Short mmCIF file of C-alpha atoms and ligand atoms in Angstrom, two decimals:
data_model
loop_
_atom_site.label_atom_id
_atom_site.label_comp_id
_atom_site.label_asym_id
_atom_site.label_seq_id
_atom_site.Cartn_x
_atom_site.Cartn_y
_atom_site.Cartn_z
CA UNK A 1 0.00 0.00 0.00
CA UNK A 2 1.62 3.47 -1.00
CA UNK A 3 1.91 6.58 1.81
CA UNK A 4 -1.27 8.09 2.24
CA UNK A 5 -0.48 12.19 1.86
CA UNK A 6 -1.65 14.16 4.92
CA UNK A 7 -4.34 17.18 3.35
CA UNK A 8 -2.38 20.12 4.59
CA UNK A 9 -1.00 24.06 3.98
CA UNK A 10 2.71 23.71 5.08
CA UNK A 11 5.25 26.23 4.82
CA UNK A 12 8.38 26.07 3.01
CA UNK A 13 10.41 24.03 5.18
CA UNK A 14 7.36 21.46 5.24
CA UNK A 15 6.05 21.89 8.76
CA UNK A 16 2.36 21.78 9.15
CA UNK A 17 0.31 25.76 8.93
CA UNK A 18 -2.94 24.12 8.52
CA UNK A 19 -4.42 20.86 8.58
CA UNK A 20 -7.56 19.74 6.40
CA UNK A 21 -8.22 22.89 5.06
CA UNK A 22 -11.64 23.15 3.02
CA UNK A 23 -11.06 23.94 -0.47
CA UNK A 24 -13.94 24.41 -3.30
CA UNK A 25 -12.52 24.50 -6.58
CA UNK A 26 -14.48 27.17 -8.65
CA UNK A 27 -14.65 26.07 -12.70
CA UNK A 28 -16.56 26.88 -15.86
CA UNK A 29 -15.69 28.57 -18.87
CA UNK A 30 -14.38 32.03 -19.90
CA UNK A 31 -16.43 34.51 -18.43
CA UNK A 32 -18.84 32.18 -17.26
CA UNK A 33 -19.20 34.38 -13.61
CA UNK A 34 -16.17 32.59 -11.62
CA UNK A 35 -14.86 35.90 -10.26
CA UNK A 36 -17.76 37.86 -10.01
CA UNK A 37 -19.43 34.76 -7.82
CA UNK A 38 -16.21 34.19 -5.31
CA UNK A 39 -16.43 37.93 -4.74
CA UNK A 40 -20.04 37.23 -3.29
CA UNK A 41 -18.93 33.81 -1.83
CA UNK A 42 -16.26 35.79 0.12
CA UNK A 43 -18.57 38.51 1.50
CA UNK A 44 -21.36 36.11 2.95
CA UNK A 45 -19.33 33.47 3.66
CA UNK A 46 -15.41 34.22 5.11
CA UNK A 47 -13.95 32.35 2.33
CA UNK A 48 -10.18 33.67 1.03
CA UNK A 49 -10.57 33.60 -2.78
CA UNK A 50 -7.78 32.91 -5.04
CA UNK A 51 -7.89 33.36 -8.48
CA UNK A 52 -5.45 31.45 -10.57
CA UNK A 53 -5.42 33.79 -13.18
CA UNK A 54 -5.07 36.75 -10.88
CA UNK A 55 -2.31 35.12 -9.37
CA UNK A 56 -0.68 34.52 -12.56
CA UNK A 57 -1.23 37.93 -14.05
CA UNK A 58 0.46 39.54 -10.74
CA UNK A 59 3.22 37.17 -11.22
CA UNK A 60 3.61 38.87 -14.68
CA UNK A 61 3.74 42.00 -13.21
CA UNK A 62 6.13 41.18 -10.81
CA UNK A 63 8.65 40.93 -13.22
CA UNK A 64 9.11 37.11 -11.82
CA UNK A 65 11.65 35.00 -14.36
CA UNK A 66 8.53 32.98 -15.54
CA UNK A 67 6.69 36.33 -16.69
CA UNK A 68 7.49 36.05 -20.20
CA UNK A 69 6.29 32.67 -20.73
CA UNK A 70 3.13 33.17 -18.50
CA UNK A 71 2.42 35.96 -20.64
CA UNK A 72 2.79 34.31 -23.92
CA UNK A 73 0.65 31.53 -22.79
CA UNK A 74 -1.94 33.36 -21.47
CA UNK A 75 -1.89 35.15 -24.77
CA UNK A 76 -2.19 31.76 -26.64
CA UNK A 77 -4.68 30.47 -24.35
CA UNK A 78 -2.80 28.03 -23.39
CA UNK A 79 -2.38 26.28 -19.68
CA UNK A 80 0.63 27.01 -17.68
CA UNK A 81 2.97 24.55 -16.33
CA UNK A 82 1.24 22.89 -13.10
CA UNK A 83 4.48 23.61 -10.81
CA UNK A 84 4.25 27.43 -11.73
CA UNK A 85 0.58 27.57 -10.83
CA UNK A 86 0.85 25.78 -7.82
CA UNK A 87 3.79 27.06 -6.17
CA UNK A 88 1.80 30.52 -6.36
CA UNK A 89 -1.48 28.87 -5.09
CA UNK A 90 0.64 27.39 -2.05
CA UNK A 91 2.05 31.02 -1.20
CA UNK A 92 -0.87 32.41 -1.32
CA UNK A 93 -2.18 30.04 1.01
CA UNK A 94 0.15 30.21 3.11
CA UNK A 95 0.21 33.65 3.50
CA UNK A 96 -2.99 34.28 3.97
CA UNK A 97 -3.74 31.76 7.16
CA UNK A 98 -7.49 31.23 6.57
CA UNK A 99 -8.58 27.56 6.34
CA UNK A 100 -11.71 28.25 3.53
CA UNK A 101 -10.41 28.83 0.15
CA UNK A 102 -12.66 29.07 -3.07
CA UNK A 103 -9.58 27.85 -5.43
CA UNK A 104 -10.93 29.81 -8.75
CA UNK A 105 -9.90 28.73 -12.09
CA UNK A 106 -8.10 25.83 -11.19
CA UNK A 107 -7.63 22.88 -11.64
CA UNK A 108 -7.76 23.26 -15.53
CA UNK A 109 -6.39 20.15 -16.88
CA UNK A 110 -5.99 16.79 -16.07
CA UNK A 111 -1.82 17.92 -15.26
CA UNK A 112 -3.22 20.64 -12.86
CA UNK A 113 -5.53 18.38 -11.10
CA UNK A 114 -2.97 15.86 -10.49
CA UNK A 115 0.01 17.22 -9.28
CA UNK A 116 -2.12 19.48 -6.94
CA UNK A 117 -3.27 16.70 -5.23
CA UNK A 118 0.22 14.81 -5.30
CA UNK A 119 2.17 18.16 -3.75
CA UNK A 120 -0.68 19.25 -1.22
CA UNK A 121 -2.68 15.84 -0.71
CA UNK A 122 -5.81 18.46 -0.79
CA UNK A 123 -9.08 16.90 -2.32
CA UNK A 124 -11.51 19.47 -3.14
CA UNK A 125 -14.58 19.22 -0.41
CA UNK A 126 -16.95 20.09 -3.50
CA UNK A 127 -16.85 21.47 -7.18
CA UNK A 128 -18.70 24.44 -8.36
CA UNK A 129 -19.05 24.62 -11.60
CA UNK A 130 -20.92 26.96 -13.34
CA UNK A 131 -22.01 25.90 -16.55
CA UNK A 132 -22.49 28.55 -19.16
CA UNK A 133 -23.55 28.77 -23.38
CA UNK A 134 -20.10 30.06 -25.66
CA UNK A 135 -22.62 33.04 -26.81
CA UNK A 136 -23.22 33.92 -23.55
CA UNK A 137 -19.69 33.78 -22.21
CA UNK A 138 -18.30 35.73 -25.30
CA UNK A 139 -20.59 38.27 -25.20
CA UNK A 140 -19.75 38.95 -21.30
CA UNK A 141 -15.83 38.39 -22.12
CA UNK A 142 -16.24 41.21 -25.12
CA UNK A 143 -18.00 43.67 -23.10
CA UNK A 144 -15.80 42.80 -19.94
CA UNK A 145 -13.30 46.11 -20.30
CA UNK A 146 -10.47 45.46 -17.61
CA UNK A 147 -8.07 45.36 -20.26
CA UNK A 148 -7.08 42.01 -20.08
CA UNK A 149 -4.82 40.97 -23.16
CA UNK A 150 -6.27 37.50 -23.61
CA UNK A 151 -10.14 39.40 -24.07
CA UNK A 152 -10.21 39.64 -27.81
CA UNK A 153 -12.14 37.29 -30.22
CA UNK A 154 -9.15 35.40 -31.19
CA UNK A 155 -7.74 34.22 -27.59
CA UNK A 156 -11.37 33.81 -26.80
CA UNK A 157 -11.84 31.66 -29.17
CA UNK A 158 -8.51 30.00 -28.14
CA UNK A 159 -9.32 29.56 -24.55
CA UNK A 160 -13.24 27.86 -25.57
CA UNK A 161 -11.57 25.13 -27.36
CA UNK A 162 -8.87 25.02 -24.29
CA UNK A 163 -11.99 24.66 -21.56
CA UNK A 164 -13.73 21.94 -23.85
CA UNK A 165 -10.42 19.66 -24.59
CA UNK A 166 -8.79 20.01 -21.18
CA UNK A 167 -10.80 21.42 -18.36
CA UNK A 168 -14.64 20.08 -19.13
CA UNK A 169 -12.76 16.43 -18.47
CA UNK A 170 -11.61 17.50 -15.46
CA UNK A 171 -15.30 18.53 -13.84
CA UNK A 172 -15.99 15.10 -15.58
CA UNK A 173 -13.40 13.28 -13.13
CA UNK A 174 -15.39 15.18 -10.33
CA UNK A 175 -18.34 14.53 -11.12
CA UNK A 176 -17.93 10.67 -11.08
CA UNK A 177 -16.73 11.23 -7.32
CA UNK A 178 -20.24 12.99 -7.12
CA UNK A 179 -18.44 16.40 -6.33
CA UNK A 180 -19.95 18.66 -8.66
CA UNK A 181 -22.26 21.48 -7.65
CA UNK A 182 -23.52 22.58 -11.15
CA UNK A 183 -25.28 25.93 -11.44
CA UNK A 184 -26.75 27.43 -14.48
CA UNK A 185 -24.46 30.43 -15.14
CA UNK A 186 -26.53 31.88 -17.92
CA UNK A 187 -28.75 33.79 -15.35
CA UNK A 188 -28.28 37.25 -14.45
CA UNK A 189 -25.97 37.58 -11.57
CA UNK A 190 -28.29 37.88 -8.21
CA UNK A 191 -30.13 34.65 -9.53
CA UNK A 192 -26.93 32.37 -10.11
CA UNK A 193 -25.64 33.56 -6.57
CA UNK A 194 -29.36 32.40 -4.90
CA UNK A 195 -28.56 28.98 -6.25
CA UNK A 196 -24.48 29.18 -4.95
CA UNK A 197 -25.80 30.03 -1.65
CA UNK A 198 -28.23 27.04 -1.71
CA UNK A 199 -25.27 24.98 -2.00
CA UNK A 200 -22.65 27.12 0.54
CA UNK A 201 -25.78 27.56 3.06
CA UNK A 202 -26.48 26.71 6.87
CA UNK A 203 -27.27 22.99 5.68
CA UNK A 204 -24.06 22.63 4.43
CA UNK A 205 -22.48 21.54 7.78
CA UNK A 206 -18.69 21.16 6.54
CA UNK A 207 -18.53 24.70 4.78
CA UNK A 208 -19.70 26.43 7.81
N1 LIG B 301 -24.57 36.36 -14.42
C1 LIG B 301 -24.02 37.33 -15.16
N2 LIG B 301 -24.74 37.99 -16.08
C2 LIG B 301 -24.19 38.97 -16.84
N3 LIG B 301 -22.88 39.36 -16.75
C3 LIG B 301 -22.11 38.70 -15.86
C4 LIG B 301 -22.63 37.66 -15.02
N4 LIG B 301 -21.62 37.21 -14.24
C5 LIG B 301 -20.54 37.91 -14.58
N5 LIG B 301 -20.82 38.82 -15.54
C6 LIG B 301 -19.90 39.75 -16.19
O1 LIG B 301 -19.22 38.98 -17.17
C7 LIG B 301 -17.83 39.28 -17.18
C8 LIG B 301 -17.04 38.02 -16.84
O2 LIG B 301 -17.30 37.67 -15.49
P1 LIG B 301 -16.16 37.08 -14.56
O3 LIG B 301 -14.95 37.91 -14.68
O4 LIG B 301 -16.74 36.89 -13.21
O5 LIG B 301 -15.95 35.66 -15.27
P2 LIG B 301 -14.83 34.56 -15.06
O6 LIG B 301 -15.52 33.25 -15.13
O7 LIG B 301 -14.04 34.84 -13.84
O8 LIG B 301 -13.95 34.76 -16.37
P3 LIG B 301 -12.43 34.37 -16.66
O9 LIG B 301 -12.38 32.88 -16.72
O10 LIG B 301 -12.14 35.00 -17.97
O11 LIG B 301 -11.61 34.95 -15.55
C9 LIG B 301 -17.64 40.44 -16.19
O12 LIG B 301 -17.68 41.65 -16.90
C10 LIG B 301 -18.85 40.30 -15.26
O13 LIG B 301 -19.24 41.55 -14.72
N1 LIG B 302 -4.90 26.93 -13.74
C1 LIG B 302 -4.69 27.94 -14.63
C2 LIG B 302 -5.50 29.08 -14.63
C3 LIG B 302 -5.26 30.06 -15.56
N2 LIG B 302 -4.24 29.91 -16.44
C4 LIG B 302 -3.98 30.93 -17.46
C5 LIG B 302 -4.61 30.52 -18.78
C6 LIG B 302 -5.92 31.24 -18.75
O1 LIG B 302 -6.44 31.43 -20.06
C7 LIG B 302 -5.50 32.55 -18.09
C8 LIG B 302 -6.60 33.35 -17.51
O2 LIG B 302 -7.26 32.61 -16.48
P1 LIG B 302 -8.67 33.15 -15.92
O3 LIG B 302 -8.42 34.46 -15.28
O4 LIG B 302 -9.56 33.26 -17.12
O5 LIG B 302 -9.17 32.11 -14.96
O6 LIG B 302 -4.55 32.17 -17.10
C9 LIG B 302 -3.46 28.80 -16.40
O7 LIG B 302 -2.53 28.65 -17.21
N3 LIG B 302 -3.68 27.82 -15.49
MG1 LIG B 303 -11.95 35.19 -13.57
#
């Protein structure tokens, strides 16, 4: 029988900061409402929210080593090596010393989902995933305006085909463990976050 990892946020030299933490990974397509939905989750709730993409974007503007390739790929699209990605996850984690994180944006492939699990031994307590039409999600990403280089018609199109190839069979492998909380994404925003608090609510023992 192989080691069984202990779930845990540990700091660089490996000693334990917090044990069992509850994370909900936060998924669904480009401009589907991940962001704007944390930001509620965090208010009503006392989660920490952490945004891969933010953290990736601020690792850009750090002026980090990796910021030239993270900014190509995010220009392509494309998915950034899981070890880049996670070491900034773990940071922020550990800086931040809360025990509820809404992990936004990530896991986004089958790489991502993987070696999370391998480096922090952290299962996911749940999965929302909001679950949104391409029209929909374009038409929010085009009218978005926060100047984001990857919002034009060409990366969006890019990061669509991205979501369905690589991240869709992730929420798959969740949904087999019966993790996924799916929530229709196409409503307007106070509706979708009625049905998110359904599922974060007082009958939700674990999450509170
Ligand atoms: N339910 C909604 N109805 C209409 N517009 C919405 C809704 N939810 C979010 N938006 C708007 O759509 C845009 C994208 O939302 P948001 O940034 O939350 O998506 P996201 O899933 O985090 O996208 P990305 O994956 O690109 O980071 C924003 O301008 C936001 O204000
Ligand atoms: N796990 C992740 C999350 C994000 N990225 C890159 C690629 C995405 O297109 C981009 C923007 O992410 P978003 O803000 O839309 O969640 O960031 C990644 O490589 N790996
Ligand atoms: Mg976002």
């Amino acid at each position: 029988m192989g080691t069984v990892l202990e779930a845990a946020i540990k700091d660089t030299n490996g000693s334990i900061l917090t044990k069992n933490p509850t994370v909900v990974f936060v998924l669904g397509g480009p401009g589907s409402g991940k962001g704007t939905q944390c930001a509620n989750l965090v208010e009503h709730f006392g989660f920490t929210h952490l945004s891969a993409g933010d953290l990736l974007r601020a690792e850009i503007k750090s002026g980090s080593e990796n910021g030239t390739m993270i900014q190509n790929m995010i220009k392509e699209g494309k998915i950034v090596p899981s070890e880049v990605t996670i070491k900034l996850l773990q940071r922020a984690m550990q800086e931040n010393g809360n025990d509820k994180f809404l992990i936004d944006g990530f896991p986004r492939n089958e790489e991502n989902r993987a070696a999370f699990e391998e480096v922090t031994g952290i299962e996911p307590t749940f999965v929302l995933y909001f679950d949104c039409p391409e029209e929909e999600m374009e038409r929010r990403l085009l009218s978005r305006n926060q100047g984001r280089e990857d919002d034009n018609i060409e990366t969006i199109r890019k990061r669509f085909k991205v979501f369905l190839d690589s991240s869709l069979p992730v929420i798959n492998y969740y949904d087999a463990k019966g993790k996924v909380r799916k929530i229709d994404a196409a409503r307007p925003v106070e509706e979708v976050f009625d049905s998110v608090k359904a599922i974060f609510g007082p009958k939700n023992e674990k999450i509170l």
